[in-house]
Short mmCIF file of N, CA and C in Angstrom, two decimals:
data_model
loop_
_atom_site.label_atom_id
_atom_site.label_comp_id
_atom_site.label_asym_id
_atom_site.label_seq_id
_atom_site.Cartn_x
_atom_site.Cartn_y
_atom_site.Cartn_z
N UNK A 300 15.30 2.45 8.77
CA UNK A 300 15.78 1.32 9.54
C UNK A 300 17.31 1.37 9.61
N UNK A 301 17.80 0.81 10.69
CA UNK A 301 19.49 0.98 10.95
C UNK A 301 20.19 -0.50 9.56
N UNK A 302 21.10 -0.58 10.42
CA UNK A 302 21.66 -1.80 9.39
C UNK A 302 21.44 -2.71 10.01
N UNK A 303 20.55 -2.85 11.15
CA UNK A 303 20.01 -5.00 11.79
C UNK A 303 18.92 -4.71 11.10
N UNK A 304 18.14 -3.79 10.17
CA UNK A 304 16.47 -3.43 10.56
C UNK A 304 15.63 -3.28 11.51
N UNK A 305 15.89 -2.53 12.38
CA UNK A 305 15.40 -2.41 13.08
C UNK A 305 15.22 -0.28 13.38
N UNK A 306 13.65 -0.17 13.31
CA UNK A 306 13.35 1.23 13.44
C UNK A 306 14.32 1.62 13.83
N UNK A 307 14.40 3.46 13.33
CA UNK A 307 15.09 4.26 13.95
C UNK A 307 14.46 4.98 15.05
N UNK A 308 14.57 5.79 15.78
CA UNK A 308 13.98 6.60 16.80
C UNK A 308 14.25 7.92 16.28
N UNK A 309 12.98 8.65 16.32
CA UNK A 309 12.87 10.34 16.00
C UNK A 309 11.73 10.39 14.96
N UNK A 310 11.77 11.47 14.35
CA UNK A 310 10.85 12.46 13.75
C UNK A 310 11.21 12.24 12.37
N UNK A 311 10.32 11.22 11.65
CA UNK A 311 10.52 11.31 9.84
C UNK A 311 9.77 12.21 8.98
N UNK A 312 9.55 12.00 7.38
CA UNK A 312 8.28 12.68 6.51
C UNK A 312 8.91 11.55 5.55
N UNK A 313 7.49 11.40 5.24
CA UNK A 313 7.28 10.24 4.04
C UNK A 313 6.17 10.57 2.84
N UNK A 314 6.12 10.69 1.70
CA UNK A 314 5.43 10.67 0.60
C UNK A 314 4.77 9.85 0.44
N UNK A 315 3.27 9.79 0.45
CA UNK A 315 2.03 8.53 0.17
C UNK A 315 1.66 9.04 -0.60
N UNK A 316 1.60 8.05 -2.05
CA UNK A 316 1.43 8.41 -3.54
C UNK A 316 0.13 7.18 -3.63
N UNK A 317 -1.21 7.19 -3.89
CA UNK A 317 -2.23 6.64 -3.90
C UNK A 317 -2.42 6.82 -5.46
N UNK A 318 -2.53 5.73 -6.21
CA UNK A 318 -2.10 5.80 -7.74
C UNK A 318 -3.71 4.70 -8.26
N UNK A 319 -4.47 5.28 -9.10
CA UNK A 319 -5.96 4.59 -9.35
C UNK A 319 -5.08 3.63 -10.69
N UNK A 320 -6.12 2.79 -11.27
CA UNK A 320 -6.24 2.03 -12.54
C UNK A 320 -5.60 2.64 -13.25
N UNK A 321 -6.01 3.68 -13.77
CA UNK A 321 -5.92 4.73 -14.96
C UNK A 321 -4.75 5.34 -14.99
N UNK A 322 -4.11 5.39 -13.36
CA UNK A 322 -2.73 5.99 -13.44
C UNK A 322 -2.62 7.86 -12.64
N UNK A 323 -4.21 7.49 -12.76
CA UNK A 323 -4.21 8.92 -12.15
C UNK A 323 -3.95 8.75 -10.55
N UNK A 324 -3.55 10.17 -9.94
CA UNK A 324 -3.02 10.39 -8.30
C UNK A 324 -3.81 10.59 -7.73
N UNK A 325 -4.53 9.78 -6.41
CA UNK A 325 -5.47 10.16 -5.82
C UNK A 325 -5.79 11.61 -4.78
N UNK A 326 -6.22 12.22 -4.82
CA UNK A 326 -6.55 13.39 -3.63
C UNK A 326 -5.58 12.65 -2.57
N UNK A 327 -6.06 11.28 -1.81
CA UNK A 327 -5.10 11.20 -0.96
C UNK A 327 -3.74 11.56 -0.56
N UNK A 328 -3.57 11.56 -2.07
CA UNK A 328 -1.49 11.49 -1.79
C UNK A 328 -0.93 12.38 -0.94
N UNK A 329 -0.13 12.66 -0.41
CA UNK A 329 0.38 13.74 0.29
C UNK A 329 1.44 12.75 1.34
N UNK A 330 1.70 13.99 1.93
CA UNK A 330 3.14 13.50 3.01
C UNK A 330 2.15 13.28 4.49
N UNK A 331 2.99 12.31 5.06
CA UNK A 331 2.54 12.12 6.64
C UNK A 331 3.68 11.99 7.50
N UNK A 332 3.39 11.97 8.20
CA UNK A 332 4.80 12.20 9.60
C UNK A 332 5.24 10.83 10.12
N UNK A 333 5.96 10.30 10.30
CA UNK A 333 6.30 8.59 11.07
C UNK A 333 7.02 9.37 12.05
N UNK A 334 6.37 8.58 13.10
CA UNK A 334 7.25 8.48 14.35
C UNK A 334 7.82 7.41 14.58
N UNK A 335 9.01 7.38 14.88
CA UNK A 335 9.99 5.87 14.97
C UNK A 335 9.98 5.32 13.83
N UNK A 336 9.64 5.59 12.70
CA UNK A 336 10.07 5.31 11.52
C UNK A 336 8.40 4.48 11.84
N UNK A 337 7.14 4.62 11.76
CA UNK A 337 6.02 3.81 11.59
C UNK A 337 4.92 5.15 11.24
N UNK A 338 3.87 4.79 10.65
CA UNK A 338 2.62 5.77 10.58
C UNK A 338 1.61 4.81 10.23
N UNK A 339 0.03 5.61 10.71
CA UNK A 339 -0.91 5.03 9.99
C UNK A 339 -1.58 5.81 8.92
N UNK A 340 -1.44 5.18 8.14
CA UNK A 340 -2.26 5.90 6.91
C UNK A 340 -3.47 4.92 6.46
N UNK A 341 -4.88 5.90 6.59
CA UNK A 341 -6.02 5.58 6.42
C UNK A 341 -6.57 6.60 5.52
N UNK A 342 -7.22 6.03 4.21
CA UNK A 342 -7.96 6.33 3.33
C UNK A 342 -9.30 5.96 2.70
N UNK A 343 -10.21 6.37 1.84
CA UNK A 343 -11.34 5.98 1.88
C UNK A 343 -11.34 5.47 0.48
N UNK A 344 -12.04 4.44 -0.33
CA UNK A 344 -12.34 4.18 -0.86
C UNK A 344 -13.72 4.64 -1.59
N UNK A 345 -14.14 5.64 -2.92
CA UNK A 345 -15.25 5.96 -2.50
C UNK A 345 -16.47 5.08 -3.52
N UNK A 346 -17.34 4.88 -2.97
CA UNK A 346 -18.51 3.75 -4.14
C UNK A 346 -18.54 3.77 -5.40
N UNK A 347 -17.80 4.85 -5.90
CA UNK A 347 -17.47 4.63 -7.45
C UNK A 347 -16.02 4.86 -8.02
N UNK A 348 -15.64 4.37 -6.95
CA UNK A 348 -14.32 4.14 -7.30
C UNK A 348 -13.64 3.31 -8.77
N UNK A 349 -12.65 3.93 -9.41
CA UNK A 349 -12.81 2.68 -10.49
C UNK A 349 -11.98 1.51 -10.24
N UNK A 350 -12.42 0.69 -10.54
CA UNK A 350 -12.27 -0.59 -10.38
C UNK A 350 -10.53 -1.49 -11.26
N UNK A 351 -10.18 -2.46 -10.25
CA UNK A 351 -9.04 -2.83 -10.90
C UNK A 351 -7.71 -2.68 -9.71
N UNK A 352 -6.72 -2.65 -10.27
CA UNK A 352 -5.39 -2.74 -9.53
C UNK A 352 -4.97 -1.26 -9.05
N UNK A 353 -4.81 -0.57 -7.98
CA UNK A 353 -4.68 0.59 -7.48
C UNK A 353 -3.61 0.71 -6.32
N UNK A 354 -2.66 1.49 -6.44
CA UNK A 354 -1.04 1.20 -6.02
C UNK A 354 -1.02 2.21 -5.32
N UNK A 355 -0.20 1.57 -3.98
CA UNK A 355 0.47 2.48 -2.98
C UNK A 355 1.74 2.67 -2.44
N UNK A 356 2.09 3.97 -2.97
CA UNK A 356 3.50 3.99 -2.79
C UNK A 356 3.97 4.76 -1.62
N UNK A 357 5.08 3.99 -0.88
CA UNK A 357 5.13 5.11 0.75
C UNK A 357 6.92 5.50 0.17
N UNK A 358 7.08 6.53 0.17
CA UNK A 358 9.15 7.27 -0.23
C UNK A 358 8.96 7.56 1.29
N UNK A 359 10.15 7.55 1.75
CA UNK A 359 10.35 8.33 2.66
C UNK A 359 11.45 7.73 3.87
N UNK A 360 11.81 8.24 5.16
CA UNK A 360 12.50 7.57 5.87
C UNK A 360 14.13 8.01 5.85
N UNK A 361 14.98 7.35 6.61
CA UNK A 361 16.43 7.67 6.84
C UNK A 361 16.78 5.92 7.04
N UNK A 362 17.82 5.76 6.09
CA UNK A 362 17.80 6.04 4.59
C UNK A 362 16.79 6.01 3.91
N UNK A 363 16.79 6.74 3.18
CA UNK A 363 15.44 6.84 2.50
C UNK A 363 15.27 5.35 1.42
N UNK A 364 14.10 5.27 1.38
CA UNK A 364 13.48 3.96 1.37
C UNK A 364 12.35 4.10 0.08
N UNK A 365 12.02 2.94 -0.52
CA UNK A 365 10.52 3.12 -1.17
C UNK A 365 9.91 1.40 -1.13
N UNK A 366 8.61 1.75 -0.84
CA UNK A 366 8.12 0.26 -0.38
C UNK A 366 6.90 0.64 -1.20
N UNK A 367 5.95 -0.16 -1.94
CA UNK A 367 5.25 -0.55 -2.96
C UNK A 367 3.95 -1.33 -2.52
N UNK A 368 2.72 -1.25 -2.82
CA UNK A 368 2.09 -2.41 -2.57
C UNK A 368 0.83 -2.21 -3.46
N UNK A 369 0.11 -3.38 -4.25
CA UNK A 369 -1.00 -2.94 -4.92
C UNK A 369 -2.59 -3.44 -4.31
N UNK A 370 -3.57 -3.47 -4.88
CA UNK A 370 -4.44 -3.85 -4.08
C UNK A 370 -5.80 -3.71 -5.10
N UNK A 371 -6.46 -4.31 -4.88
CA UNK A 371 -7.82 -4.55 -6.41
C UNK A 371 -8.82 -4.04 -5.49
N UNK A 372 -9.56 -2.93 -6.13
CA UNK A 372 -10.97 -2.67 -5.61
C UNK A 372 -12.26 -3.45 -6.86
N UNK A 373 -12.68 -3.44 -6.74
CA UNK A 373 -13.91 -4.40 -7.47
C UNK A 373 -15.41 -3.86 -6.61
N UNK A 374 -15.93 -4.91 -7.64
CA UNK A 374 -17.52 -4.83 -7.15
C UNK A 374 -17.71 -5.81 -5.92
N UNK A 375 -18.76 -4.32 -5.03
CA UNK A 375 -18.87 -5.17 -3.31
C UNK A 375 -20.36 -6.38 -3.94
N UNK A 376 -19.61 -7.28 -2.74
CA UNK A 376 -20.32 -8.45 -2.68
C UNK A 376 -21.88 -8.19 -2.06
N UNK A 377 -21.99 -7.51 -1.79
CA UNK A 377 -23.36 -7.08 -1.52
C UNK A 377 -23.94 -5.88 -1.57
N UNK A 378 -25.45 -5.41 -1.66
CA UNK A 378 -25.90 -4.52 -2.32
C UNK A 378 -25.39 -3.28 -1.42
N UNK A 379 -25.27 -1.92 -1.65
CA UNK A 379 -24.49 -1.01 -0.68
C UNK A 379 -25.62 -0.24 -0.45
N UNK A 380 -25.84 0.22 1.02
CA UNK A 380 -27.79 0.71 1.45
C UNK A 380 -27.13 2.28 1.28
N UNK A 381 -27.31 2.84 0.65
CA UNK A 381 -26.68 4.36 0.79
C UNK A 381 -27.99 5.25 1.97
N UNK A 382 -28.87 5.34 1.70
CA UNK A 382 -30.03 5.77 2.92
C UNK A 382 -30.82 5.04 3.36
N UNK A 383 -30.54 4.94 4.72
CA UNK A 383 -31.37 4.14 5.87
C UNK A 383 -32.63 5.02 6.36
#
């Protein structure tokens, strides 16, 4: 972001660090590309996932930046049909 905040324009790389309970790094992690300083990053959660507080960290950007966010996976509210 400039100095109003507001995106930059061009070609970034950013570090997505997908961090479980335990502390361990998910397969996910890896770098993704932002254009205009934005990306989507989509990941899967998988049915035995372990459970609890699981952190996502995005580095990356001009100036380089680090933004944080956590998020609780738990037990689904309803039964999960694995074969139909």
């Amino acid at each position: 972001r400039d100095g109003t905040g507001a995106c930059l324009p061009g070609a970034f790389s950013a570090r997505v660090t997908l961090t479980a309970p335990c502390g361990r790094m998910s397969g996910a992690s890896g770098f993704v590309g932002l254009a205009d300083g934005r990306a989507e990053i989509a990941f899967s959660i998988g049915l035995n996932a372990e459970m609890g507080a699981w952190i996502l960290v995005v580095e990356g950007g001009f100036p380089r930046a680090v933004q944080a966010q956590a998020f609780t996976v738990g037990e689904a509210e309803a039964p999960v049909a694995l074969m139909r």
